[in-house]
Amino acid sequence: MSAKAREIQDAATIDTLRSHLAMVTANAAAANETHQEQRNILVGTCSDIDQLRKDAV
């Protein structure tokens, strides 16, 4: 393989890796957001349970 062909192949590989990295980063951000939403729901549910316990006494 010529040096120029290798350079073109390397550039394409780098572009592909950048694309995959962007996709993985976006997926991680979405998963983190979902996790944060689930955590907020759980915290709210626990607060509701605590309030129900206080009201029951």
PDB file with SEQRES, HELIX, SHEET and CRYST1 records, atoms N, CA, C and O in Angstrom:
SEQRES   1 A   57  MET SER ALA LYS ALA ARG GLU ILE GLN ASP ALA ALA THR          
SEQRES   2 A   57  ILE ASP THR LEU ARG SER HIS LEU ALA MET VAL THR ALA          
SEQRES   3 A   57  ASN ALA ALA ALA ALA ASN GLU THR HIS GLN GLU GLN ARG          
SEQRES   4 A   57  ASN ILE LEU VAL GLY THR CYS SER ASP ILE ASP GLN LEU          
SEQRES   5 A   57  ARG LYS ASP ALA VAL                                          
HELIX    1 AA1 ALA A    3  ALA A   56  1                                  54    
CRYST1    1.000    1.000    1.000  90.00  90.00  90.00 P 1           1          
ATOM      1  N   MET A   1       0.856  -1.180   0.000  1.00  0.00           N  
ATOM      2  CA  MET A   1       0.000   0.000   0.000  1.00  0.00           C  
ATOM      3  C   MET A   1       0.895   1.235   0.000  1.00  0.00           C  
ATOM      4  O   MET A   1       1.869   1.321   0.748  1.00  0.00           O  
ATOM      5  N   SER A   2       0.545   2.168  -0.842  1.00  0.00           N  
ATOM      6  CA  SER A   2       1.341   3.396  -0.927  1.00  0.00           C  
ATOM      7  C   SER A   2       1.131   4.247   0.326  1.00  0.00           C  
ATOM      8  O   SER A   2       0.167   4.071   1.071  1.00  0.00           O  
ATOM      9  N   ALA A   3       2.044   5.152   0.524  1.00  0.00           N  
ATOM     10  CA  ALA A   3       1.951   6.045   1.681  1.00  0.00           C  
ATOM     11  C   ALA A   3       0.688   6.898   1.604  1.00  0.00           C  
ATOM     12  O   ALA A   3       0.043   7.162   2.619  1.00  0.00           O  
ATOM     13  N   LYS A   4       0.344   7.324   0.397  1.00  0.00           N  
ATOM     14  CA  LYS A   4      -0.855   8.162   0.234  1.00  0.00           C  
ATOM     15  C   LYS A   4      -2.114   7.352   0.534  1.00  0.00           C  
ATOM     16  O   LYS A   4      -3.029   7.841   1.197  1.00  0.00           O  
ATOM     17  N   ALA A   5      -2.158   6.115   0.046  1.00  0.00           N  
ATOM     18  CA  ALA A   5      -3.316   5.254   0.311  1.00  0.00           C  
ATOM     19  C   ALA A   5      -3.436   4.970   1.805  1.00  0.00           C  
ATOM     20  O   ALA A   5      -4.538   4.952   2.351  1.00  0.00           O  
ATOM     21  N   ARG A   6      -2.311   4.751   2.455  1.00  0.00           N  
ATOM     22  CA  ARG A   6      -2.306   4.501   3.906  1.00  0.00           C  
ATOM     23  C   ARG A   6      -2.795   5.746   4.654  1.00  0.00           C  
ATOM     24  O   ARG A   6      -3.544   5.637   5.625  1.00  0.00           O  
ATOM     25  N   GLU A   7      -2.375   6.907   4.203  1.00  0.00           N  
ATOM     26  CA  GLU A   7      -2.803   8.164   4.826  1.00  0.00           C  
ATOM     27  C   GLU A   7      -4.318   8.343   4.694  1.00  0.00           C  
ATOM     28  O   GLU A   7      -4.984   8.757   5.644  1.00  0.00           O  
ATOM     29  N   ILE A   8      -4.855   8.032   3.520  1.00  0.00           N  
ATOM     30  CA  ILE A   8      -6.302   8.139   3.299  1.00  0.00           C  
ATOM     31  C   ILE A   8      -7.046   7.137   4.177  1.00  0.00           C  
ATOM     32  O   ILE A   8      -8.075   7.463   4.769  1.00  0.00           O  
ATOM     33  N   GLN A   9      -6.519   5.918   4.257  1.00  0.00           N  
ATOM     34  CA  GLN A   9      -7.153   4.887   5.090  1.00  0.00           C  
ATOM     35  C   GLN A   9      -7.114   5.292   6.566  1.00  0.00           C  
ATOM     36  O   GLN A   9      -8.102   5.117   7.279  1.00  0.00           O  
ATOM     37  N   ASP A  10      -5.993   5.824   7.025  1.00  0.00           N  
ATOM     38  CA  ASP A  10      -5.875   6.270   8.411  1.00  0.00           C  
ATOM     39  C   ASP A  10      -6.854   7.400   8.713  1.00  0.00           C  
ATOM     40  O   ASP A  10      -7.467   7.428   9.780  1.00  0.00           O  
ATOM     41  N   ALA A  11      -6.998   8.325   7.776  1.00  0.00           N  
ATOM     42  CA  ALA A  11      -7.934   9.442   7.968  1.00  0.00           C  
ATOM     43  C   ALA A  11      -9.366   8.921   8.065  1.00  0.00           C  
ATOM     44  O   ALA A  11     -10.152   9.400   8.883  1.00  0.00           O  
ATOM     45  N   ALA A  12      -9.703   7.937   7.225  1.00  0.00           N  
ATOM     46  CA  ALA A  12     -11.048   7.359   7.275  1.00  0.00           C  
ATOM     47  C   ALA A  12     -11.269   6.635   8.596  1.00  0.00           C  
ATOM     48  O   ALA A  12     -12.353   6.708   9.175  1.00  0.00           O  
ATOM     49  N   THR A  13     -10.244   5.939   9.071  1.00  0.00           N  
ATOM     50  CA  THR A  13     -10.345   5.238  10.356  1.00  0.00           C  
ATOM     51  C   THR A  13     -10.541   6.235  11.496  1.00  0.00           C  
ATOM     52  O   THR A  13     -11.356   6.014  12.391  1.00  0.00           O  
ATOM     53  N   ILE A  14      -9.798   7.313  11.455  1.00  0.00           N  
ATOM     54  CA  ILE A  14      -9.933   8.353  12.490  1.00  0.00           C  
ATOM     55  C   ILE A  14     -11.337   8.956  12.461  1.00  0.00           C  
ATOM     56  O   ILE A  14     -11.945   9.163  13.512  1.00  0.00           O  
ATOM     57  N   ASP A  15     -11.852   9.237  11.268  1.00  0.00           N  
ATOM     58  CA  ASP A  15     -13.209   9.780  11.149  1.00  0.00           C  
ATOM     59  C   ASP A  15     -14.238   8.805  11.701  1.00  0.00           C  
ATOM     60  O   ASP A  15     -15.181   9.205  12.383  1.00  0.00           O  
ATOM     61  N   THR A  16     -14.051   7.514  11.400  1.00  0.00           N  
ATOM     62  CA  THR A  16     -14.970   6.492  11.914  1.00  0.00           C  
ATOM     63  C   THR A  16     -14.911   6.432  13.432  1.00  0.00           C  
ATOM     64  O   THR A  16     -15.949   6.356  14.090  1.00  0.00           O  
ATOM     65  N   LEU A  17     -13.720   6.466  13.988  1.00  0.00           N  
ATOM     66  CA  LEU A  17     -13.570   6.428  15.445  1.00  0.00           C  
ATOM     67  C   LEU A  17     -14.184   7.663  16.097  1.00  0.00           C  
ATOM     68  O   LEU A  17     -14.807   7.562  17.154  1.00  0.00           O  
ATOM     69  N   ARG A  18     -14.013   8.814  15.480  1.00  0.00           N  
ATOM     70  CA  ARG A  18     -14.631  10.041  16.013  1.00  0.00           C  
ATOM     71  C   ARG A  18     -16.150   9.925  16.013  1.00  0.00           C  
ATOM     72  O   ARG A  18     -16.819  10.334  16.962  1.00  0.00           O  
ATOM     73  N   SER A  19     -16.678   9.363  14.938  1.00  0.00           N  
ATOM     74  CA  SER A  19     -18.124   9.177  14.828  1.00  0.00           C  
ATOM     75  C   SER A  19     -18.628   8.237  15.921  1.00  0.00           C  
ATOM     76  O   SER A  19     -19.639   8.511  16.567  1.00  0.00           O  
ATOM     77  N   HIS A  20     -17.917   7.128  16.122  1.00  0.00           N  
ATOM     78  CA  HIS A  20     -18.309   6.184  17.171  1.00  0.00           C  
ATOM     79  C   HIS A  20     -18.207   6.824  18.555  1.00  0.00           C  
ATOM     80  O   HIS A  20     -19.073   6.620  19.407  1.00  0.00           O  
ATOM     81  N   LEU A  21     -17.161   7.589  18.769  1.00  0.00           N  
ATOM     82  CA  LEU A  21     -16.992   8.269  20.057  1.00  0.00           C  
ATOM     83  C   LEU A  21     -18.139   9.233  20.310  1.00  0.00           C  
ATOM     84  O   LEU A  21     -18.653   9.305  21.426  1.00  0.00           O  
ATOM     85  N   ALA A  22     -18.545   9.971  19.289  1.00  0.00           N  
ATOM     86  CA  ALA A  22     -19.670  10.899  19.439  1.00  0.00           C  
ATOM     87  C   ALA A  22     -20.946  10.143  19.781  1.00  0.00           C  
ATOM     88  O   ALA A  22     -21.727  10.584  20.623  1.00  0.00           O  
ATOM     89  N   MET A  23     -21.157   9.004  19.127  1.00  0.00           N  
ATOM     90  CA  MET A  23     -22.353   8.204  19.388  1.00  0.00           C  
ATOM     91  C   MET A  23     -22.330   7.646  20.813  1.00  0.00           C  
ATOM     92  O   MET A  23     -23.340   7.688  21.515  1.00  0.00           O  
ATOM     93  N   VAL A  24     -21.182   7.127  21.236  1.00  0.00           N  
ATOM     94  CA  VAL A  24     -21.063   6.582  22.587  1.00  0.00           C  
ATOM     95  C   VAL A  24     -21.263   7.686  23.626  1.00  0.00           C  
ATOM     96  O   VAL A  24     -21.913   7.473  24.650  1.00  0.00           O  
ATOM     97  N   THR A  25     -20.706   8.850  23.361  1.00  0.00           N  
ATOM     98  CA  THR A  25     -20.856   9.981  24.281  1.00  0.00           C  
ATOM     99  C   THR A  25     -22.318  10.398  24.389  1.00  0.00           C  
ATOM    100  O   THR A  25     -22.809  10.674  25.484  1.00  0.00           O  
ATOM    101  N   ALA A  26     -23.010  10.443  23.258  1.00  0.00           N  
ATOM    102  CA  ALA A  26     -24.436  10.803  23.268  1.00  0.00           C  
ATOM    103  C   ALA A  26     -25.253   9.757  24.013  1.00  0.00           C  
ATOM    104  O   ALA A  26     -26.155  10.102  24.777  1.00  0.00           O  
ATOM    105  N   ASN A  27     -24.945   8.484  23.797  1.00  0.00           N  
ATOM    106  CA  ASN A  27     -25.661   7.415  24.498  1.00  0.00           C  
ATOM    107  C   ASN A  27     -25.412   7.482  26.002  1.00  0.00           C  
ATOM    108  O   ASN A  27     -26.328   7.265  26.795  1.00  0.00           O  
ATOM    109  N   ALA A  28     -24.192   7.777  26.390  1.00  0.00           N  
ATOM    110  CA  ALA A  28     -23.868   7.889  27.812  1.00  0.00           C  
ATOM    111  C   ALA A  28     -24.603   9.062  28.448  1.00  0.00           C  
ATOM    112  O   ALA A  28     -25.089   8.959  29.574  1.00  0.00           O  
ATOM    113  N   ALA A  29     -24.683  10.171  27.729  1.00  0.00           N  
ATOM    114  CA  ALA A  29     -25.402  11.341  28.244  1.00  0.00           C  
ATOM    115  C   ALA A  29     -26.884  11.024  28.406  1.00  0.00           C  
ATOM    116  O   ALA A  29     -27.501  11.407  29.400  1.00  0.00           O  
ATOM    117  N   ALA A  30     -27.455  10.324  27.426  1.00  0.00           N  
ATOM    118  CA  ALA A  30     -28.876   9.953  27.511  1.00  0.00           C  
ATOM    119  C   ALA A  30     -29.106   8.992  28.669  1.00  0.00           C  
ATOM    120  O   ALA A  30     -30.090   9.122  29.396  1.00  0.00           O  
ATOM    121  N   ALA A  31     -28.210   8.033  28.844  1.00  0.00           N  
ATOM    122  CA  ALA A  31     -28.340   7.077  29.948  1.00  0.00           C  
ATOM    123  C   ALA A  31     -28.216   7.790  31.287  1.00  0.00           C  
ATOM    124  O   ALA A  31     -28.941   7.474  32.230  1.00  0.00           O  
ATOM    125  N   ASN A  32     -27.300   8.750  31.374  1.00  0.00           N  
ATOM    126  CA  ASN A  32     -27.131   9.510  32.606  1.00  0.00           C  
ATOM    127  C   ASN A  32     -28.377  10.327  32.910  1.00  0.00           C  
ATOM    128  O   ASN A  32     -28.802  10.416  34.062  1.00  0.00           O  
ATOM    129  N   GLU A  33     -28.961  10.922  31.878  1.00  0.00           N  
ATOM    130  CA  GLU A  33     -30.180  11.711  32.063  1.00  0.00           C  
ATOM    131  C   GLU A  33     -31.318  10.813  32.553  1.00  0.00           C  
ATOM    132  O   GLU A  33     -32.061  11.178  33.464  1.00  0.00           O  
ATOM    133  N   THR A  34     -31.442   9.635  31.938  1.00  0.00           N  
ATOM    134  CA  THR A  34     -32.475   8.683  32.355  1.00  0.00           C  
ATOM    135  C   THR A  34     -32.241   8.259  33.796  1.00  0.00           C  
ATOM    136  O   THR A  34     -33.182   8.179  34.586  1.00  0.00           O  
ATOM    137  N   HIS A  35     -30.986   7.988  34.137  1.00  0.00           N  
ATOM    138  CA  HIS A  35     -30.651   7.603  35.512  1.00  0.00           C  
ATOM    139  C   HIS A  35     -31.020   8.718  36.481  1.00  0.00           C  
ATOM    140  O   HIS A  35     -31.562   8.456  37.555  1.00  0.00           O  
ATOM    141  N   GLN A  36     -30.730   9.959  36.106  1.00  0.00           N  
ATOM    142  CA  GLN A  36     -31.038  11.101  36.974  1.00  0.00           C  
ATOM    143  C   GLN A  36     -32.547  11.236  37.163  1.00  0.00           C  
ATOM    144  O   GLN A  36     -33.016  11.512  38.267  1.00  0.00           O  
ATOM    145  N   GLU A  37     -33.307  11.042  36.083  1.00  0.00           N  
ATOM    146  CA  GLU A  37     -34.766  11.109  36.186  1.00  0.00           C  
ATOM    147  C   GLU A  37     -35.290  10.017  37.109  1.00  0.00           C  
ATOM    148  O   GLU A  37     -36.159  10.267  37.944  1.00  0.00           O  
ATOM    149  N   GLN A  38     -34.759   8.802  36.958  1.00  0.00           N  
ATOM    150  CA  GLN A  38     -35.195   7.689  37.798  1.00  0.00           C  
ATOM    151  C   GLN A  38     -34.838   7.956  39.262  1.00  0.00           C  
ATOM    152  O   GLN A  38     -35.612   7.641  40.166  1.00  0.00           O  
ATOM    153  N   ARG A  39     -33.672   8.532  39.482  1.00  0.00           N  
ATOM    154  CA  ARG A  39     -33.257   8.862  40.851  1.00  0.00           C  
ATOM    155  C   ARG A  39     -34.200   9.905  41.456  1.00  0.00           C  
ATOM    156  O   ARG A  39     -34.598   9.791  42.616  1.00  0.00           O  
ATOM    157  N   ASN A  40     -34.551  10.908  40.672  1.00  0.00           N  
ATOM    158  CA  ASN A  40     -35.458  11.942  41.170  1.00  0.00           C  
ATOM    159  C   ASN A  40     -36.820  11.354  41.516  1.00  0.00           C  
ATOM    160  O   ASN A  40     -37.425  11.732  42.519  1.00  0.00           O  
ATOM    161  N   ILE A  41     -37.306  10.426  40.683  1.00  0.00           N  
ATOM    162  CA  ILE A  41     -38.586   9.775  40.972  1.00  0.00           C  
ATOM    163  C   ILE A  41     -38.487   8.978  42.265  1.00  0.00           C  
ATOM    164  O   ILE A  41     -39.392   9.027  43.099  1.00  0.00           O  
ATOM    165  N   LEU A  42     -37.395   8.248  42.434  1.00  0.00           N  
ATOM    166  CA  LEU A  42     -37.210   7.447  43.644  1.00  0.00           C  
ATOM    167  C   LEU A  42     -37.119   8.326  44.887  1.00  0.00           C  
ATOM    168  O   LEU A  42     -37.713   8.014  45.920  1.00  0.00           O  
ATOM    169  N   VAL A  43     -36.380   9.416  44.785  1.00  0.00           N  
ATOM    170  CA  VAL A  43     -36.272  10.337  45.925  1.00  0.00           C  
ATOM    171  C   VAL A  43     -37.649  10.909  46.265  1.00  0.00           C  
ATOM    172  O   VAL A  43     -38.009  11.013  47.437  1.00  0.00           O  
ATOM    173  N   GLY A  44     -38.414  11.277  45.238  1.00  0.00           N  
ATOM    174  CA  GLY A  44     -39.763  11.797  45.467  1.00  0.00           C  
ATOM    175  C   GLY A  44     -40.662  10.765  46.106  1.00  0.00           C  
ATOM    176  O   GLY A  44     -41.441  11.085  47.003  1.00  0.00           O  
ATOM    177  N   THR A  45     -40.561   9.520  45.650  1.00  0.00           N  
ATOM    178  CA  THR A  45     -41.365   8.439  46.224  1.00  0.00           C  
ATOM    179  C   THR A  45     -41.008   8.220  47.692  1.00  0.00           C  
ATOM    180  O   THR A  45     -41.892   8.040  48.530  1.00  0.00           O  
ATOM    181  N   CYS A  46     -39.720   8.234  47.998  1.00  0.00           N  
ATOM    182  CA  CYS A  46     -39.287   8.074  49.394  1.00  0.00           C  
ATOM    183  C   CYS A  46     -39.804   9.221  50.261  1.00  0.00           C  
ATOM    184  O   CYS A  46     -40.219   9.011  51.401  1.00  0.00           O  
ATOM    185  N   SER A  47     -39.774  10.423  49.714  1.00  0.00           N  
ATOM    186  CA  SER A  47     -40.297  11.578  50.454  1.00  0.00           C  
ATOM    187  C   SER A  47     -41.794  11.420  50.703  1.00  0.00           C  
ATOM    188  O   SER A  47     -42.288  11.738  51.785  1.00  0.00           O  
ATOM    189  N   ASP A  48     -42.511  10.927  49.694  1.00  0.00           N  
ATOM    190  CA  ASP A  48     -43.959  10.687  49.844  1.00  0.00           C  
ATOM    191  C   ASP A  48     -44.219   9.640  50.925  1.00  0.00           C  
ATOM    192  O   ASP A  48     -45.133   9.794  51.734  1.00  0.00           O  
ATOM    193  N   ILE A  49     -43.424   8.590  50.938  1.00  0.00           N  
ATOM    194  CA  ILE A  49     -43.591   7.540  51.944  1.00  0.00           C  
ATOM    195  C   ILE A  49     -43.322   8.090  53.349  1.00  0.00           C  
ATOM    196  O   ILE A  49     -44.059   7.807  54.293  1.00  0.00           O  
ATOM    197  N   ASP A  50     -42.252   8.879  53.464  1.00  0.00           N  
ATOM    198  CA  ASP A  50     -41.948   9.502  54.765  1.00  0.00           C  
ATOM    199  C   ASP A  50     -43.098  10.386  55.235  1.00  0.00           C  
ATOM    200  O   ASP A  50     -43.461  10.379  56.411  1.00  0.00           O  
ATOM    201  N   GLN A  51     -43.660  11.141  54.305  1.00  0.00           N  
ATOM    202  CA  GLN A  51     -44.782  12.020  54.662  1.00  0.00           C  
ATOM    203  C   GLN A  51     -45.995  11.199  55.087  1.00  0.00           C  
ATOM    204  O   GLN A  51     -46.673  11.558  56.050  1.00  0.00           O  
ATOM    205  N   LEU A  52     -46.277  10.104  54.386  1.00  0.00           N  
ATOM    206  CA  LEU A  52     -47.392   9.234  54.762  1.00  0.00           C  
ATOM    207  C   LEU A  52     -47.179   8.640  56.147  1.00  0.00           C  
ATOM    208  O   LEU A  52     -48.130   8.514  56.918  1.00  0.00           O  
ATOM    209  N   ARG A  53     -45.964   8.280  56.465  1.00  0.00           N  
ATOM    210  CA  ARG A  53     -45.662   7.748  57.808  1.00  0.00           C  
ATOM    211  C   ARG A  53     -45.918   8.811  58.874  1.00  0.00           C  
ATOM    212  O   ARG A  53     -46.503   8.529  59.920  1.00  0.00           O  
ATOM    213  N   LYS A  54     -45.471  10.038  58.594  1.00  0.00           N  
ATOM    214  CA  LYS A  54     -45.680  11.126  59.553  1.00  0.00           C  
ATOM    215  C   LYS A  54     -47.175  11.407  59.734  1.00  0.00           C  
ATOM    216  O   LYS A  54     -47.643  11.640  60.849  1.00  0.00           O  
ATOM    217  N   ASP A  55     -47.913  11.380  58.627  1.00  0.00           N  
ATOM    218  CA  ASP A  55     -49.345  11.641  58.697  1.00  0.00           C  
ATOM    219  C   ASP A  55     -50.094  10.534  59.434  1.00  0.00           C  
ATOM    220  O   ASP A  55     -51.134  10.787  60.043  1.00  0.00           O  
ATOM    221  N   ALA A  56     -49.574   9.321  59.382  1.00  0.00           N  
ATOM    222  CA  ALA A  56     -50.236   8.180  60.012  1.00  0.00           C  
ATOM    223  C   ALA A  56     -50.064   8.204  61.537  1.00  0.00           C  
ATOM    224  O   ALA A  56     -50.840   7.574  62.255  1.00  0.00           O  
ATOM    225  N   VAL A  57     -49.072   8.910  62.021  1.00  0.00           N  
ATOM    226  CA  VAL A  57     -48.807   8.926  63.474  1.00  0.00           C  
ATOM    227  C   VAL A  57     -49.693   9.920  64.183  1.00  0.00           C  
ATOM    228  O   VAL A  57     -49.606  10.064  65.402  1.00  0.00           O  
TER     229      VAL A  57                                                      
END                                                                             
